Coordinates of C-alpha atoms in Angstrom, one line a residue:
Chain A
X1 CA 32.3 1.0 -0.5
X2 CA 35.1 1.0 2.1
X3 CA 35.2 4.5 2.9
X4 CA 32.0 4.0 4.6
X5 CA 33.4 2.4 7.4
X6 CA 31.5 -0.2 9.6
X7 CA 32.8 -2.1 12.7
X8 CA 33.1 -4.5 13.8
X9 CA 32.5 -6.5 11.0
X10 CA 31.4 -9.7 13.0
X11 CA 30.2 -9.7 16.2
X12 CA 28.7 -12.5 18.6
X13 CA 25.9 -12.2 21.3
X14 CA 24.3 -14.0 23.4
X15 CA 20.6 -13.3 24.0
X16 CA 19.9 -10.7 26.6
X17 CA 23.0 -8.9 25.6
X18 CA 24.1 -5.7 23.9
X19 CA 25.2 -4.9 20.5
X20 CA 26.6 -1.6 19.5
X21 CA 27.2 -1.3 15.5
X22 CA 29.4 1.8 14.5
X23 CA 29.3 4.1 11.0
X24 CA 31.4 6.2 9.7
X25 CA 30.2 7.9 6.6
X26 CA 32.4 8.9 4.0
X27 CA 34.2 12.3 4.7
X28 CA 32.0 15.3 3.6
X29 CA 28.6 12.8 4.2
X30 CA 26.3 14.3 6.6
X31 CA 23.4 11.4 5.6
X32 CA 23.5 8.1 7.4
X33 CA 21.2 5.3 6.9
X34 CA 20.9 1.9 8.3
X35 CA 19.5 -1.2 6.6
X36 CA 18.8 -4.8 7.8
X37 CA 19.8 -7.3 5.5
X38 CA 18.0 -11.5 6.3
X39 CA 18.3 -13.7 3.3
X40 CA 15.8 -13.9 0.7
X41 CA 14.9 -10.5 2.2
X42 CA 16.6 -7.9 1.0
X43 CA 17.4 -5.0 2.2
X44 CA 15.0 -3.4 5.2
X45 CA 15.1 0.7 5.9
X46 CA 15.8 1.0 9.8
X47 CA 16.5 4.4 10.4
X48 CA 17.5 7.7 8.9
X49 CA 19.7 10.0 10.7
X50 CA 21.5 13.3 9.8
X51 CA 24.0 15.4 12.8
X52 CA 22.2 15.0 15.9
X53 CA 18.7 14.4 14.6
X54 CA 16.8 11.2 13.6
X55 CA 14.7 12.1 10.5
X56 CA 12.9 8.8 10.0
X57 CA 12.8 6.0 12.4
X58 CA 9.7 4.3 11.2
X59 CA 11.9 1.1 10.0
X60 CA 13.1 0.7 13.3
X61 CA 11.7 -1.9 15.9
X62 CA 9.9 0.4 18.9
X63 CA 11.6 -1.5 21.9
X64 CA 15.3 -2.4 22.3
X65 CA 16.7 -0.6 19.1
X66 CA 17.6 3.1 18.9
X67 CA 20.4 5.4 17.0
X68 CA 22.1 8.0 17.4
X69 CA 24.3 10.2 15.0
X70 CA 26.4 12.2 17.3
X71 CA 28.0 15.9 16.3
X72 CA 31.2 14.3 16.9
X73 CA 31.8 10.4 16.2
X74 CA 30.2 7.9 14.0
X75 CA 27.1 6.8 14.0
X76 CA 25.7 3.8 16.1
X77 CA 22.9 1.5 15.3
X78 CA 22.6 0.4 19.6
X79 CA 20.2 -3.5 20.3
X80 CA 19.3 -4.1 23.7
X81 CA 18.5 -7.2 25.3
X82 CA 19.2 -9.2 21.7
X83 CA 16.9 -12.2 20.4
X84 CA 18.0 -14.7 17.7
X85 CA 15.5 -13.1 15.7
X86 CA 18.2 -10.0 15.4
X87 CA 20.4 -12.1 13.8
X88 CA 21.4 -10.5 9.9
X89 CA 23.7 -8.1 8.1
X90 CA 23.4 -4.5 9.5
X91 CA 24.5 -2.0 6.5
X92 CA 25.1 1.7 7.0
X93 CA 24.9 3.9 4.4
X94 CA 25.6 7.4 3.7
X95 CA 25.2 9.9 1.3
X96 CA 26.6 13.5 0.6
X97 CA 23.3 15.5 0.6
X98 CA 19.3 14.1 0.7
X99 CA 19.2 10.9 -1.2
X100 CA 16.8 12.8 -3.7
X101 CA 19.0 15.5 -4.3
X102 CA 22.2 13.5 -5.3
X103 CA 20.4 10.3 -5.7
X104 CA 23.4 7.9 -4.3
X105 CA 23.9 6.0 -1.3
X106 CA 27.5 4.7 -0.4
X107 CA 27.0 1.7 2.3
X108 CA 29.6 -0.3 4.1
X109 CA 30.9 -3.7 3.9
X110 CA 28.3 -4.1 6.9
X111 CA 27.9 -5.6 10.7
X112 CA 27.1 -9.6 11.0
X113 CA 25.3 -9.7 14.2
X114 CA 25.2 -13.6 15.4
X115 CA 22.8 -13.8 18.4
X116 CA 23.6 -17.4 20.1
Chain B
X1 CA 4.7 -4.5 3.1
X2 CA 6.4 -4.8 0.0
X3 CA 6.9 -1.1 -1.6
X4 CA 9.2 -2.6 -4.9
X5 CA 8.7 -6.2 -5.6
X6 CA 11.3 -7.8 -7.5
X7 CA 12.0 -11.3 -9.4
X8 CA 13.4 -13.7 -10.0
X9 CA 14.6 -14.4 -6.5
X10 CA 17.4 -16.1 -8.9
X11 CA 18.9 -16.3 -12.2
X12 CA 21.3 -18.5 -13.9
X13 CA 22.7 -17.2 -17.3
X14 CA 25.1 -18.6 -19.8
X15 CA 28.0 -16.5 -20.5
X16 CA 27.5 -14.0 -23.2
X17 CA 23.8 -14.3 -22.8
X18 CA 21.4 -11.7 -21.4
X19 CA 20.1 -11.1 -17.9
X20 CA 17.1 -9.8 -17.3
X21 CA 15.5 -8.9 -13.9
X22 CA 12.4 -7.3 -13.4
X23 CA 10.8 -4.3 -10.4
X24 CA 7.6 -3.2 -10.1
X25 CA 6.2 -0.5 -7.7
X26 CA 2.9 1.5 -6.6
X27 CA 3.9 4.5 -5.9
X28 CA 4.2 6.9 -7.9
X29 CA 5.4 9.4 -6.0
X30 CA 8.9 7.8 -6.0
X31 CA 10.9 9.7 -8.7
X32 CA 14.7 7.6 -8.9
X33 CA 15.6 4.5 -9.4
X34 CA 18.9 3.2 -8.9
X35 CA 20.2 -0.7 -9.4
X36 CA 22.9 -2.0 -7.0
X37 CA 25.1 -4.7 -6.8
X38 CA 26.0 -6.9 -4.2
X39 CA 29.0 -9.1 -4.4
X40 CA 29.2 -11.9 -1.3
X41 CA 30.7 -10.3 2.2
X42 CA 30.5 -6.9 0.4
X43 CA 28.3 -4.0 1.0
X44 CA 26.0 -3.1 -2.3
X45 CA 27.2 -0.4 -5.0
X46 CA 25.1 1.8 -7.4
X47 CA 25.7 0.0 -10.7
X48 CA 22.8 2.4 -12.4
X49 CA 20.0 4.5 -12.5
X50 CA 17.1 6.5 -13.7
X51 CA 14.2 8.8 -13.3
X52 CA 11.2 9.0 -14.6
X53 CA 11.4 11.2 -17.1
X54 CA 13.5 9.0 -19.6
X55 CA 12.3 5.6 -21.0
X56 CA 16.3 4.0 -21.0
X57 CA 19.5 4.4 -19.8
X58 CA 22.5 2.4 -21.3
X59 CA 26.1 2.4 -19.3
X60 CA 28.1 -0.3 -20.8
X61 CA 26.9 -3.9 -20.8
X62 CA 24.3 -2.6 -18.3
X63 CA 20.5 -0.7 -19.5
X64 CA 17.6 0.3 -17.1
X65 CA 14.2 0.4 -19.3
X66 CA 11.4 2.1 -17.4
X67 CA 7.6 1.9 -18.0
X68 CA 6.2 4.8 -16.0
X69 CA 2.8 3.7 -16.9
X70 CA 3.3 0.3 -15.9
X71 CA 5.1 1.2 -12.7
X72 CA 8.0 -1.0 -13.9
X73 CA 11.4 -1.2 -14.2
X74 CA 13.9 -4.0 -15.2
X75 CA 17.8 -4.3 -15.4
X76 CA 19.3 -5.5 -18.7
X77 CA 23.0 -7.2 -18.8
X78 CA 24.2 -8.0 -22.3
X79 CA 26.9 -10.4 -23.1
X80 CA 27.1 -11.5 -19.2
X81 CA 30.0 -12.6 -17.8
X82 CA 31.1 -15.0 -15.1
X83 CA 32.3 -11.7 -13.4
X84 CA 29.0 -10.2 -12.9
X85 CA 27.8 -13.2 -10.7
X86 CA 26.5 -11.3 -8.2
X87 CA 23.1 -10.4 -6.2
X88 CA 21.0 -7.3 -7.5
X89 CA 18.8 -5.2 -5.9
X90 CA 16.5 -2.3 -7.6
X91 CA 15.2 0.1 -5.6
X92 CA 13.2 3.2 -6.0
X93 CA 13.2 6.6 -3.8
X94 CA 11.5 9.6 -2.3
X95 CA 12.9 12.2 -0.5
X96 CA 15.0 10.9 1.9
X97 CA 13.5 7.1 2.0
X98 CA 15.3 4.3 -0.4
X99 CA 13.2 1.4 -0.5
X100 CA 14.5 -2.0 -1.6
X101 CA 13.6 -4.8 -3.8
X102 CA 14.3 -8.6 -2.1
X103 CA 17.4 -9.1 -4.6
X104 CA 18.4 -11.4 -7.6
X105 CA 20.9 -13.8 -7.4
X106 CA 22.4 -13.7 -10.4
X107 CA 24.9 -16.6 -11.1
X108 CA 26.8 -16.5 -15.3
X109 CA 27.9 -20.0 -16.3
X110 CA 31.4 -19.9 -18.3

């Protein structure tokens, strides 16, 4: 869905180096999620974030990842230090209300991280 | 650990025939269950979905039939067409957490 807004849509690393992956939900969306996609995987729950507070992390590496889902600006999925191993598709999806409640998540056209 | 297991891993379909792809879960605490579809380079979109409470759902070409007993699910696609060549992916929910089958590539041959 394009009005989940993810950028950039490619980007390259080499190990060791950073990689910041920004959301912006759809207007009115207050839910933000972040999935990793490797193929023949699907898709793998990172991290769950509403304004200013992380609800569930527990899909999220312990060391070099965090995110943050600032009062003001999008959302950013942060790697430290990256590892070929971090190579995938980072989606970002957001919904309106709790997932239960309106049961629909609208992701992005999603990050390519290539770790070189 | 896999919370919704999903197969095929692919599927090749002759136009106008029927797709079938199949989820299974454990826990029964999850309580929706949507279908998305992925196209290539795209992000996935909710195609359809259910609770638990109803056996189908029909939209279109496209019907979920759920088992609650059996703890599965499975996506029906009548009369496929080359156009719905895509990759699936059920997934089922609880609260806040979405939880993903590993996809179907589904390719419809003209």
């Amino acid at each position: 869905n394009a009005d989940v807004m993810q950028n950039p849509r490619h980007l390259v690393r080499r190990r060791g180096q950073e990689a910041r992956l920004r959301c912006s939900p759809m207007k009115g969306h207050s839910h933000v999620y972040w999935y990793r996609q490797l193929p023949e995987e699907g898709l793998k729950f990172m991290v769950y974030l509403q304004k200013e507070n992380i609800i569930d992390e527990s899909g999220m590496p312990k060391e070099r990842f965090s995110a943050e889902f600032p009062k003001e600006g999008p959302s950013i999925l942060r790697i430290q230090q990256v590892v070929r191993g971090d190579s995938a598709a980072y989606f970002c999806a957001s919904s309106q209300l709790a997932g239960w409640n309106t049961g629909e998540l609208f992701f992005g056209e999603g990050s390519r991280l290539t770790v070189l | 650990q896999q919370q919704v297991k999903q197969s095929p891993q692919s599927l090749i379909v002759q136009k106008g025939g029927i797709s079938i792809i199949n989820c299974a879960y454990e826990n029964t605490a999850f309580d929706y269950f949507p279908w998305y579809q992925q196209f290539p380079g795209k992000g996935p979109a909710l195609l359809i979905a259910i609770r638990p409470d109803v056996s189908e759902k029909k939209e279109g070409r496209f019907t979920i039939s759920f088992n609650k007993s059996a703890k599965q699910f499975s996506l029906h696609i009548m009369d496929s067409q080359p156009g719905d060549s895509a990759t699936y992916f059920c997934a089922a929910s609880t609260g806040n957490q979405f939880y993903f089958g590993t996809g179907t590539s589904l390719t419809v041959i003209p």
